[in-house]
Amino acid sequence: MTAAAKPASVMPPIAFVDLAAQRKRIGGAIDAAVVKVLAHGQYIMGPEVAALERALAAFCGAKHVVSCASGTDALVLPLMAYGIGRGDAVYVPSFTFAASAEVVALVGATPIFVDVLADSFNLDPASLAEAIEGTPKHLKPRAVMPVDLFGQPADYNAIEAIARDRNLIVICDAAQSFGASYRGRKVGSIGHVTGTSFFPAKPLGCYGDGGAVFTDDEALAHRMRSLRVHGQGSNKYENVAIGLNARLDTIQAAILIEKLKIFPEEIAARDAVATRYQRGLGNAVATPPVLPGNTSVWAQYTVKLGDRDRLANTLKAAGVPTAVYYPAPLHRQPAYRDFPSAPGGAPVSDDLSRSVLSLPMHPYLETTTQDRIVAAVRGAP
Ligand SMILES: Cc1ncc(COP(=O)(O)O)c(C=O)c1O
């Protein structure tokens, strides 16, 4: 009996994301870093927080890095710092995680849903232009929030050209793409400001919630540092703005410093997994292209096919975990369907929500395990 033909029950389980494998590699260094924080006891804004911000800035080339408590806060902070709120329109792709639009509504502004491109899953510049044209009269176009879905940057040249024309702020939702690049520009140094997430399953994740904002705009960074701590002024008990408690814990910063050291190797390993999937899967499903000039960090490896649910069930029976990101576009979600969409709607987002399936993806996916996954996809009826 070949490996692929053994019943799933006797095969080792496959992890969708294998955080334990990474712990085997650097768990000792991470534990030592955490113990160091326990020893100095500066749990809030300890020295590791500033050290991480410096390391992240050096990694991506941004002038200023403001770490924060989550990827969601990493989008709320720039929106607040720009004073975006009631009466403002922010253009957001419909095919994304809810947080991308949630933050816009949370600050009182109106998300306007834009369609995405079928190949990259990212914001469609033509739909953005239409959405801007069709903006309801009572709203002022203020910002666009491209999302780098599944780890690949959006088409920033096209988006920035439109944004320049219409005087829009570009707030990049790079929750899934930190470590990737667009035409030689690293994520974190694109647009006016970029937010990322360190949720544990993200390409660079901590052991809880965390995030960071990147910008070259010193005044903006200054406002975000204040907003992150209750709108603090020149001293602890001066409040110059209504802010948040959005600080990154020192322990999470210490963990991220260790993880950042091996991040470039992990990105290369993710890329090798993606290349192997593409070769192995051939035409069995539509594999995700990396567009010319882009690199991806493969937050997800997402394929497309007609009968997605049937393949998901077949793979489950073969012991291969899968996930659907995202089963409904935001413009169809109960919380968001009353917000406006581009005049042509978001038909590609609708199609994708019915056809996408994400396969196991992490830097420690062994070739034998990957062969098992590929064989299960290819052998599916
Ligand atoms: C595209 C996108 N934006 C925002 C977020 C929010 O990040 P967090 O969960 O760290 O708040 C996520 C997290 O999954 C995401 O995928």
Short mmCIF file of C-alpha atoms and ligand atoms in Angstrom, two decimals:
data_model
loop_
_atom_site.label_atom_id
_atom_site.label_comp_id
_atom_site.label_asym_id
_atom_site.label_seq_id
_atom_site.Cartn_x
_atom_site.Cartn_y
_atom_site.Cartn_z
CA MET A 1 0.00 0.00 0.00
CA THR A 2 1.46 3.42 -0.92
CA ALA A 3 1.50 6.29 1.57
CA ALA A 4 -1.21 8.08 -0.37
CA ALA A 5 -3.46 5.02 -0.35
CA LYS A 6 -3.37 4.37 3.42
CA PRO A 7 -6.62 5.27 5.22
CA ALA A 8 -6.50 8.74 6.80
CA SER A 9 -6.95 7.24 10.29
CA VAL A 10 -3.48 5.63 10.22
CA MET A 11 -1.66 8.64 8.76
CA PRO A 12 -0.18 11.34 11.02
CA PRO A 13 -2.51 14.34 11.33
CA ILE A 14 -1.79 17.32 9.08
CA ALA A 15 -1.71 20.79 10.62
CA PHE A 16 -3.27 23.68 8.71
CA VAL A 17 -0.74 25.99 10.42
CA ASP A 18 1.96 24.30 12.53
CA LEU A 19 3.05 26.64 15.33
CA ALA A 20 4.50 23.70 17.29
CA ALA A 21 7.09 23.05 14.55
CA GLN A 22 8.35 26.62 14.89
CA ARG A 23 8.52 26.21 18.68
CA LYS A 24 10.71 23.15 18.21
CA ARG A 25 13.14 25.38 16.34
CA ILE A 26 13.24 28.57 18.45
CA GLY A 27 11.13 27.73 21.52
CA GLY A 28 14.21 27.91 23.77
CA ALA A 29 15.13 31.43 22.61
CA ILE A 30 11.53 32.60 22.92
CA ASP A 31 11.15 31.19 26.41
CA ALA A 32 14.40 32.86 27.48
CA ALA A 33 13.19 36.20 26.06
CA VAL A 34 9.89 35.87 27.97
CA VAL A 35 11.73 34.99 31.21
CA LYS A 36 13.84 38.11 30.76
CA VAL A 37 10.66 40.23 30.67
CA LEU A 38 9.34 38.42 33.77
CA ALA A 39 12.62 39.27 35.50
CA HIS A 40 12.63 43.00 34.68
CA GLY A 41 8.87 43.26 35.18
CA GLN A 42 8.17 46.13 32.76
CA TYR A 43 5.14 44.42 31.26
CA ILE A 44 3.75 47.60 29.73
CA MET A 45 5.96 49.51 27.26
CA GLY A 46 9.09 47.73 28.45
CA PRO A 47 12.36 48.12 26.49
CA GLU A 48 11.47 45.22 24.14
CA VAL A 49 8.62 47.26 22.65
CA ALA A 50 10.91 50.02 21.36
CA ALA A 51 13.52 47.41 20.34
CA LEU A 52 10.91 45.58 18.27
CA GLU A 53 9.75 48.81 16.64
CA ARG A 54 13.35 49.55 15.62
CA ALA A 55 13.82 46.02 14.25
CA LEU A 56 10.57 46.19 12.27
CA ALA A 57 11.54 49.58 10.83
CA ALA A 58 14.92 48.20 9.75
CA PHE A 59 13.21 45.15 8.23
CA CYS A 60 10.77 47.03 5.99
CA GLY A 61 12.35 50.46 5.60
CA ALA A 62 9.53 52.47 7.22
CA LYS A 63 10.71 55.57 9.08
CA HIS A 64 8.26 55.12 11.97
CA VAL A 65 6.74 52.00 13.51
CA VAL A 66 4.02 52.17 16.15
CA SER A 67 3.36 48.75 17.65
CA CYS A 68 -0.13 48.14 18.97
CA ALA A 69 -2.48 45.57 20.47
CA SER A 70 -3.88 43.97 17.29
CA GLY A 71 -4.14 44.25 13.54
CA THR A 72 -7.54 45.81 14.06
CA ASP A 73 -6.00 48.56 16.21
CA ALA A 74 -3.33 48.98 13.54
CA LEU A 75 -6.12 50.14 11.20
CA VAL A 76 -8.16 52.08 13.76
CA LEU A 77 -5.14 54.16 14.84
CA PRO A 78 -4.40 55.67 11.40
CA LEU A 79 -8.11 56.28 10.73
CA MET A 80 -8.36 58.16 14.04
CA ALA A 81 -5.05 59.96 13.53
CA TYR A 82 -6.25 61.28 10.16
CA GLY A 83 -9.52 62.39 11.77
CA ILE A 84 -11.55 60.19 9.44
CA GLY A 85 -15.12 59.91 10.70
CA ARG A 86 -18.75 60.84 10.10
CA GLY A 87 -19.45 61.97 6.53
CA ASP A 88 -16.27 60.38 5.15
CA ALA A 89 -16.17 57.54 2.62
CA VAL A 90 -13.44 54.90 2.77
CA TYR A 91 -13.20 52.43 -0.13
CA VAL A 92 -12.66 48.84 1.03
CA PRO A 93 -12.61 45.59 -0.95
CA SER A 94 -15.62 43.39 -0.30
CA PHE A 95 -13.58 40.18 -0.37
CA THR A 96 -11.62 40.48 2.87
CA PHE A 97 -11.77 39.81 6.59
CA ALA A 98 -14.46 41.80 8.39
CA ALA A 99 -11.95 43.94 10.33
CA SER A 100 -11.03 45.88 7.15
CA ALA A 101 -14.52 47.42 6.97
CA GLU A 102 -15.31 47.19 10.67
CA VAL A 103 -12.67 49.77 11.60
CA VAL A 104 -14.10 52.26 9.10
CA ALA A 105 -17.60 51.91 10.54
CA LEU A 106 -16.20 52.03 14.09
CA VAL A 107 -14.75 55.52 13.59
CA GLY A 108 -18.13 56.64 12.20
CA ALA A 109 -17.10 56.76 8.54
CA THR A 110 -18.82 54.83 5.73
CA PRO A 111 -17.13 51.86 4.05
CA ILE A 112 -17.92 51.69 0.33
CA PHE A 113 -17.38 48.21 -1.04
CA VAL A 114 -15.21 47.74 -4.09
CA ASP A 115 -14.79 44.56 -6.13
CA VAL A 116 -11.56 42.55 -6.39
CA LEU A 117 -9.60 40.96 -9.23
CA ALA A 118 -10.24 37.26 -9.86
CA ASP A 119 -6.55 36.33 -10.14
CA SER A 120 -4.89 38.20 -7.25
CA PHE A 121 -8.00 38.42 -4.99
CA ASN A 122 -7.00 42.07 -4.44
CA LEU A 123 -8.77 45.39 -4.96
CA ASP A 124 -9.76 46.07 -8.59
CA PRO A 125 -8.59 49.59 -9.53
CA ALA A 126 -11.35 49.91 -12.16
CA SER A 127 -14.01 49.10 -9.56
CA LEU A 128 -12.36 51.62 -7.20
CA ALA A 129 -12.62 54.36 -9.84
CA GLU A 130 -16.31 53.49 -10.39
CA ALA A 131 -16.99 53.44 -6.66
CA ILE A 132 -15.46 56.90 -6.27
CA GLU A 133 -17.60 58.22 -9.15
CA GLY A 134 -20.71 56.70 -7.60
CA THR A 135 -20.06 58.00 -4.06
CA PRO A 136 -23.35 59.17 -2.51
CA LYS A 137 -23.48 62.98 -2.49
CA HIS A 138 -23.60 63.27 1.31
CA LEU A 139 -20.21 61.52 1.66
CA LYS A 140 -16.71 62.92 1.11
CA PRO A 141 -14.17 60.54 -0.47
CA ARG A 142 -11.30 60.42 2.08
CA ALA A 143 -9.35 57.19 1.92
CA VAL A 144 -8.87 53.84 0.23
CA MET A 145 -7.91 50.73 2.16
CA PRO A 146 -6.32 48.19 -0.18
CA VAL A 147 -5.96 44.76 1.44
CA ASP A 148 -3.04 42.49 0.52
CA LEU A 149 -5.09 39.35 0.63
CA PHE A 150 -3.46 36.01 1.41
CA GLY A 151 -0.01 37.63 1.52
CA GLN A 152 0.28 39.30 -1.90
CA PRO A 153 0.39 43.10 -2.21
CA ALA A 154 -2.41 44.84 -4.09
CA ASP A 155 -1.73 46.73 -7.33
CA TYR A 156 -0.38 49.86 -5.63
CA ASN A 157 0.81 51.73 -8.73
CA ALA A 158 -2.72 51.74 -10.13
CA ILE A 159 -4.34 52.41 -6.75
CA GLU A 160 -1.94 55.21 -5.81
CA ALA A 161 -2.48 56.91 -9.19
CA ILE A 162 -6.24 56.99 -8.55
CA ALA A 163 -5.70 58.09 -4.95
CA ARG A 164 -3.41 60.96 -6.05
CA ASP A 165 -5.98 62.11 -8.60
CA ARG A 166 -8.81 62.16 -6.05
CA ASN A 167 -6.76 63.28 -3.07
CA LEU A 168 -7.37 60.05 -1.14
CA ILE A 169 -5.28 58.74 1.75
CA VAL A 170 -3.95 55.22 1.13
CA ILE A 171 -4.22 53.10 4.29
CA CYS A 172 -2.83 49.64 3.49
CA ASP A 173 -4.34 46.67 5.31
CA ALA A 174 -1.26 44.45 5.35
CA ALA A 175 -2.51 42.17 8.12
CA GLN A 176 -1.66 39.20 5.89
CA SER A 177 1.30 40.51 3.91
CA PHE A 178 4.03 41.82 6.19
CA GLY A 179 7.31 40.58 4.69
CA ALA A 180 6.09 40.76 1.07
CA SER A 181 7.05 43.35 -1.53
CA TYR A 182 5.57 45.21 -4.48
CA ARG A 183 7.92 46.19 -7.33
CA GLY A 184 10.87 46.42 -4.96
CA ARG A 185 8.92 48.31 -2.27
CA LYS A 186 8.57 46.40 0.96
CA VAL A 187 5.17 46.16 2.64
CA GLY A 188 5.27 48.77 5.38
CA SER A 189 6.80 51.38 3.09
CA ILE A 190 3.87 51.59 0.65
CA GLY A 191 0.95 54.05 0.75
CA HIS A 192 0.63 56.77 3.40
CA VAL A 193 0.37 54.30 6.25
CA THR A 194 0.21 50.51 6.68
CA GLY A 195 -1.22 48.31 9.41
CA THR A 196 -0.28 44.70 10.06
CA SER A 197 -1.37 41.95 12.44
CA PHE A 198 0.72 39.63 14.60
CA PHE A 199 -2.18 37.23 15.26
CA PRO A 200 -0.52 33.85 15.97
CA ALA A 201 -1.39 32.28 12.60
CA LYS A 202 -0.13 35.24 10.56
CA PRO A 203 3.21 34.85 8.71
CA LEU A 204 4.84 36.85 11.55
CA GLY A 205 2.71 36.07 14.59
CA CYS A 206 3.11 36.42 18.35
CA TYR A 207 1.58 34.33 21.15
CA GLY A 208 -1.59 36.36 21.45
CA ASP A 209 -2.88 39.53 19.82
CA GLY A 210 -0.57 42.16 18.42
CA GLY A 211 -0.09 44.55 15.52
CA ALA A 212 1.95 47.45 14.18
CA VAL A 213 1.50 50.57 12.07
CA PHE A 214 4.17 51.78 9.62
CA THR A 215 4.53 55.25 8.14
CA ASP A 216 7.10 57.78 6.97
CA ASP A 217 4.92 60.63 8.26
CA GLU A 218 6.41 61.77 11.57
CA ALA A 219 3.42 63.87 12.65
CA LEU A 220 1.06 60.97 11.95
CA ALA A 221 3.26 58.58 13.94
CA HIS A 222 3.29 61.07 16.81
CA ARG A 223 -0.53 61.25 16.85
CA MET A 224 -0.80 57.45 16.73
CA ARG A 225 1.63 57.06 19.65
CA SER A 226 -0.60 59.38 21.64
CA LEU A 227 -3.86 57.68 20.56
CA ARG A 228 -2.37 54.29 21.50
CA VAL A 229 -2.24 55.47 25.13
CA HIS A 230 -5.58 57.22 25.74
CA GLY A 231 -4.65 60.30 23.69
CA GLN A 232 -1.83 61.08 26.10
CA GLY A 233 -0.16 64.49 25.85
CA SER A 234 3.23 65.59 27.09
CA ASN A 235 2.73 63.75 30.37
CA LYS A 236 0.78 60.75 31.61
CA TYR A 237 -2.16 62.77 32.95
CA GLU A 238 -2.55 65.18 30.08
CA ASN A 239 -5.07 63.96 27.51
CA VAL A 240 -5.01 65.79 24.20
CA ALA A 241 -7.30 63.43 22.27
CA ILE A 242 -9.86 60.69 22.82
CA GLY A 243 -7.74 57.60 22.39
CA LEU A 244 -7.56 53.91 23.16
CA ASN A 245 -5.60 51.44 25.18
CA ALA A 246 -3.90 49.89 22.18
CA ARG A 247 -0.39 49.06 23.40
CA LEU A 248 1.51 45.90 22.49
CA ASP A 249 2.44 43.87 25.60
CA THR A 250 6.16 43.73 26.34
CA ILE A 251 6.04 39.91 26.40
CA GLN A 252 4.60 39.82 22.88
CA ALA A 253 7.29 42.25 21.70
CA ALA A 254 9.98 39.98 23.18
CA ILE A 255 8.50 36.97 21.34
CA LEU A 256 8.31 38.89 18.06
CA ILE A 257 11.95 39.99 18.30
CA GLU A 258 12.99 36.32 18.32
CA LYS A 259 10.58 35.37 15.54
CA LEU A 260 11.68 38.27 13.33
CA LYS A 261 15.23 36.87 13.35
CA ILE A 262 14.14 33.76 11.42
CA PHE A 263 11.35 35.45 9.45
CA PRO A 264 13.32 35.82 6.16
CA GLU A 265 14.09 32.07 6.21
CA GLU A 266 10.47 31.29 6.97
CA ILE A 267 9.29 33.46 4.08
CA ALA A 268 11.63 31.54 1.75
CA ALA A 269 10.28 28.25 3.11
CA ARG A 270 6.69 29.39 2.55
CA ASP A 271 7.59 30.32 -1.00
CA ALA A 272 9.11 26.88 -1.59
CA VAL A 273 5.90 25.27 -0.32
CA ALA A 274 3.84 27.45 -2.68
CA THR A 275 6.05 26.64 -5.67
CA ARG A 276 5.77 22.94 -4.91
CA TYR A 277 1.98 23.18 -4.62
CA GLN A 278 1.81 24.93 -7.96
CA ARG A 279 3.94 22.29 -9.68
CA GLY A 280 2.16 19.39 -8.03
CA LEU A 281 -1.40 20.59 -8.46
CA GLY A 282 -0.98 21.49 -12.14
CA ASN A 283 -4.43 22.08 -13.62
CA ALA A 284 -6.36 20.07 -11.02
CA VAL A 285 -7.49 23.40 -9.50
CA ALA A 286 -6.76 27.06 -10.29
CA THR A 287 -3.58 27.83 -8.34
CA PRO A 288 -2.90 31.40 -7.13
CA PRO A 289 -0.54 33.42 -9.35
CA VAL A 290 2.00 35.87 -7.94
CA LEU A 291 1.74 38.87 -10.23
CA PRO A 292 4.88 40.24 -11.94
CA GLY A 293 6.94 42.42 -9.60
CA ASN A 294 5.27 41.00 -6.48
CA THR A 295 6.45 38.66 -3.79
CA SER A 296 3.98 36.96 -1.46
CA VAL A 297 4.40 35.71 2.10
CA TRP A 298 1.65 33.16 1.50
CA ALA A 299 -0.49 33.85 4.54
CA GLN A 300 -2.83 31.42 2.78
CA TYR A 301 -2.46 29.13 -0.20
CA THR A 302 -5.85 29.55 -1.79
CA VAL A 303 -7.03 27.61 -4.83
CA LYS A 304 -10.24 28.03 -6.83
CA LEU A 305 -12.52 25.39 -8.27
CA GLY A 306 -16.11 24.80 -9.28
CA ASP A 307 -17.22 22.44 -6.52
CA ARG A 308 -15.27 23.74 -3.57
CA ASP A 309 -17.41 22.09 -0.91
CA ARG A 310 -17.07 18.65 -2.48
CA LEU A 311 -13.27 18.94 -2.54
CA ALA A 312 -13.24 20.21 1.08
CA ASN A 313 -15.24 17.14 2.17
CA THR A 314 -13.03 14.73 0.19
CA LEU A 315 -9.91 16.27 1.72
CA LYS A 316 -11.39 16.14 5.20
CA ALA A 317 -12.02 12.40 4.75
CA ALA A 318 -8.36 12.05 3.68
CA GLY A 319 -7.20 13.86 6.83
CA VAL A 320 -6.32 17.11 5.04
CA PRO A 321 -7.62 20.22 6.82
CA THR A 322 -8.81 23.13 4.68
CA ALA A 323 -10.47 26.49 5.33
CA VAL A 324 -12.70 28.85 3.41
CA TYR A 325 -11.52 32.47 3.47
CA TYR A 326 -14.11 33.95 2.99
CA PRO A 327 -17.49 32.22 2.63
CA ALA A 328 -19.36 35.52 2.20
CA PRO A 329 -18.16 38.86 0.82
CA LEU A 330 -18.65 41.76 3.21
CA HIS A 331 -21.31 43.47 1.11
CA ARG A 332 -23.53 40.40 1.77
CA GLN A 333 -22.88 40.26 5.53
CA PRO A 334 -25.78 41.27 7.82
CA ALA A 335 -23.63 43.90 9.57
CA TYR A 336 -22.38 45.48 6.33
CA ARG A 337 -24.98 44.97 3.59
CA ASP A 338 -26.59 48.37 4.11
CA PHE A 339 -23.36 50.21 3.29
CA PRO A 340 -22.88 51.29 -0.36
CA SER A 341 -21.03 49.25 -3.00
CA ALA A 342 -19.44 50.22 -6.32
CA PRO A 343 -22.16 50.87 -8.94
CA GLY A 344 -21.44 47.54 -10.66
CA GLY A 345 -21.63 45.67 -7.34
CA ALA A 346 -18.92 43.16 -6.46
CA PRO A 347 -19.65 40.13 -8.68
CA VAL A 348 -16.06 38.79 -8.53
CA SER A 349 -16.19 38.86 -4.72
CA ASP A 350 -19.47 36.92 -4.91
CA ASP A 351 -17.92 34.30 -7.23
CA LEU A 352 -14.78 33.93 -5.12
CA SER A 353 -16.72 33.36 -1.93
CA ARG A 354 -18.23 30.30 -3.64
CA SER A 355 -15.05 28.94 -5.22
CA VAL A 356 -12.06 29.46 -2.89
CA LEU A 357 -10.43 26.85 -0.69
CA SER A 358 -7.25 27.33 1.35
CA LEU A 359 -4.85 24.41 1.78
CA PRO A 360 -2.42 23.84 4.66
CA MET A 361 0.39 26.43 4.49
CA HIS A 362 3.27 27.05 6.87
CA PRO A 363 7.07 27.13 6.60
CA TYR A 364 7.50 23.70 8.19
CA LEU A 365 5.23 21.72 5.84
CA GLU A 366 7.30 18.69 4.92
CA THR A 367 7.52 17.54 1.32
CA THR A 368 6.07 14.10 2.15
CA THR A 369 3.07 15.74 3.83
CA GLN A 370 2.66 18.09 0.94
CA ASP A 371 2.73 15.16 -1.48
CA ARG A 372 -0.10 13.62 0.51
CA ILE A 373 -2.12 16.83 0.20
CA VAL A 374 -1.41 17.15 -3.53
CA ALA A 375 -2.32 13.48 -4.11
CA ALA A 376 -5.58 13.95 -2.20
CA VAL A 377 -6.50 17.01 -4.32
CA ARG A 378 -5.55 15.34 -7.60
CA GLY A 379 -7.33 12.11 -6.69
CA ALA A 380 -10.56 13.87 -5.68
CA PRO A 381 -13.58 13.00 -7.84
C1 LIG B 1 -7.16 41.39 6.19
C2 LIG B 1 -7.19 41.53 7.69
N1 LIG B 1 -7.36 42.74 8.23
C3 LIG B 1 -7.38 42.92 9.56
C4 LIG B 1 -7.21 41.86 10.43
C5 LIG B 1 -7.30 42.10 11.90
O1 LIG B 1 -6.18 41.66 12.60
P1 LIG B 1 -6.29 41.21 14.14
O2 LIG B 1 -7.00 39.90 14.18
O3 LIG B 1 -4.87 41.11 14.59
O4 LIG B 1 -7.03 42.27 14.86
C6 LIG B 1 -7.02 40.58 9.91
C7 LIG B 1 -6.87 39.42 10.82
O5 LIG B 1 -7.16 38.32 10.53
C8 LIG B 1 -7.01 40.40 8.51
O6 LIG B 1 -6.83 39.20 7.95
#
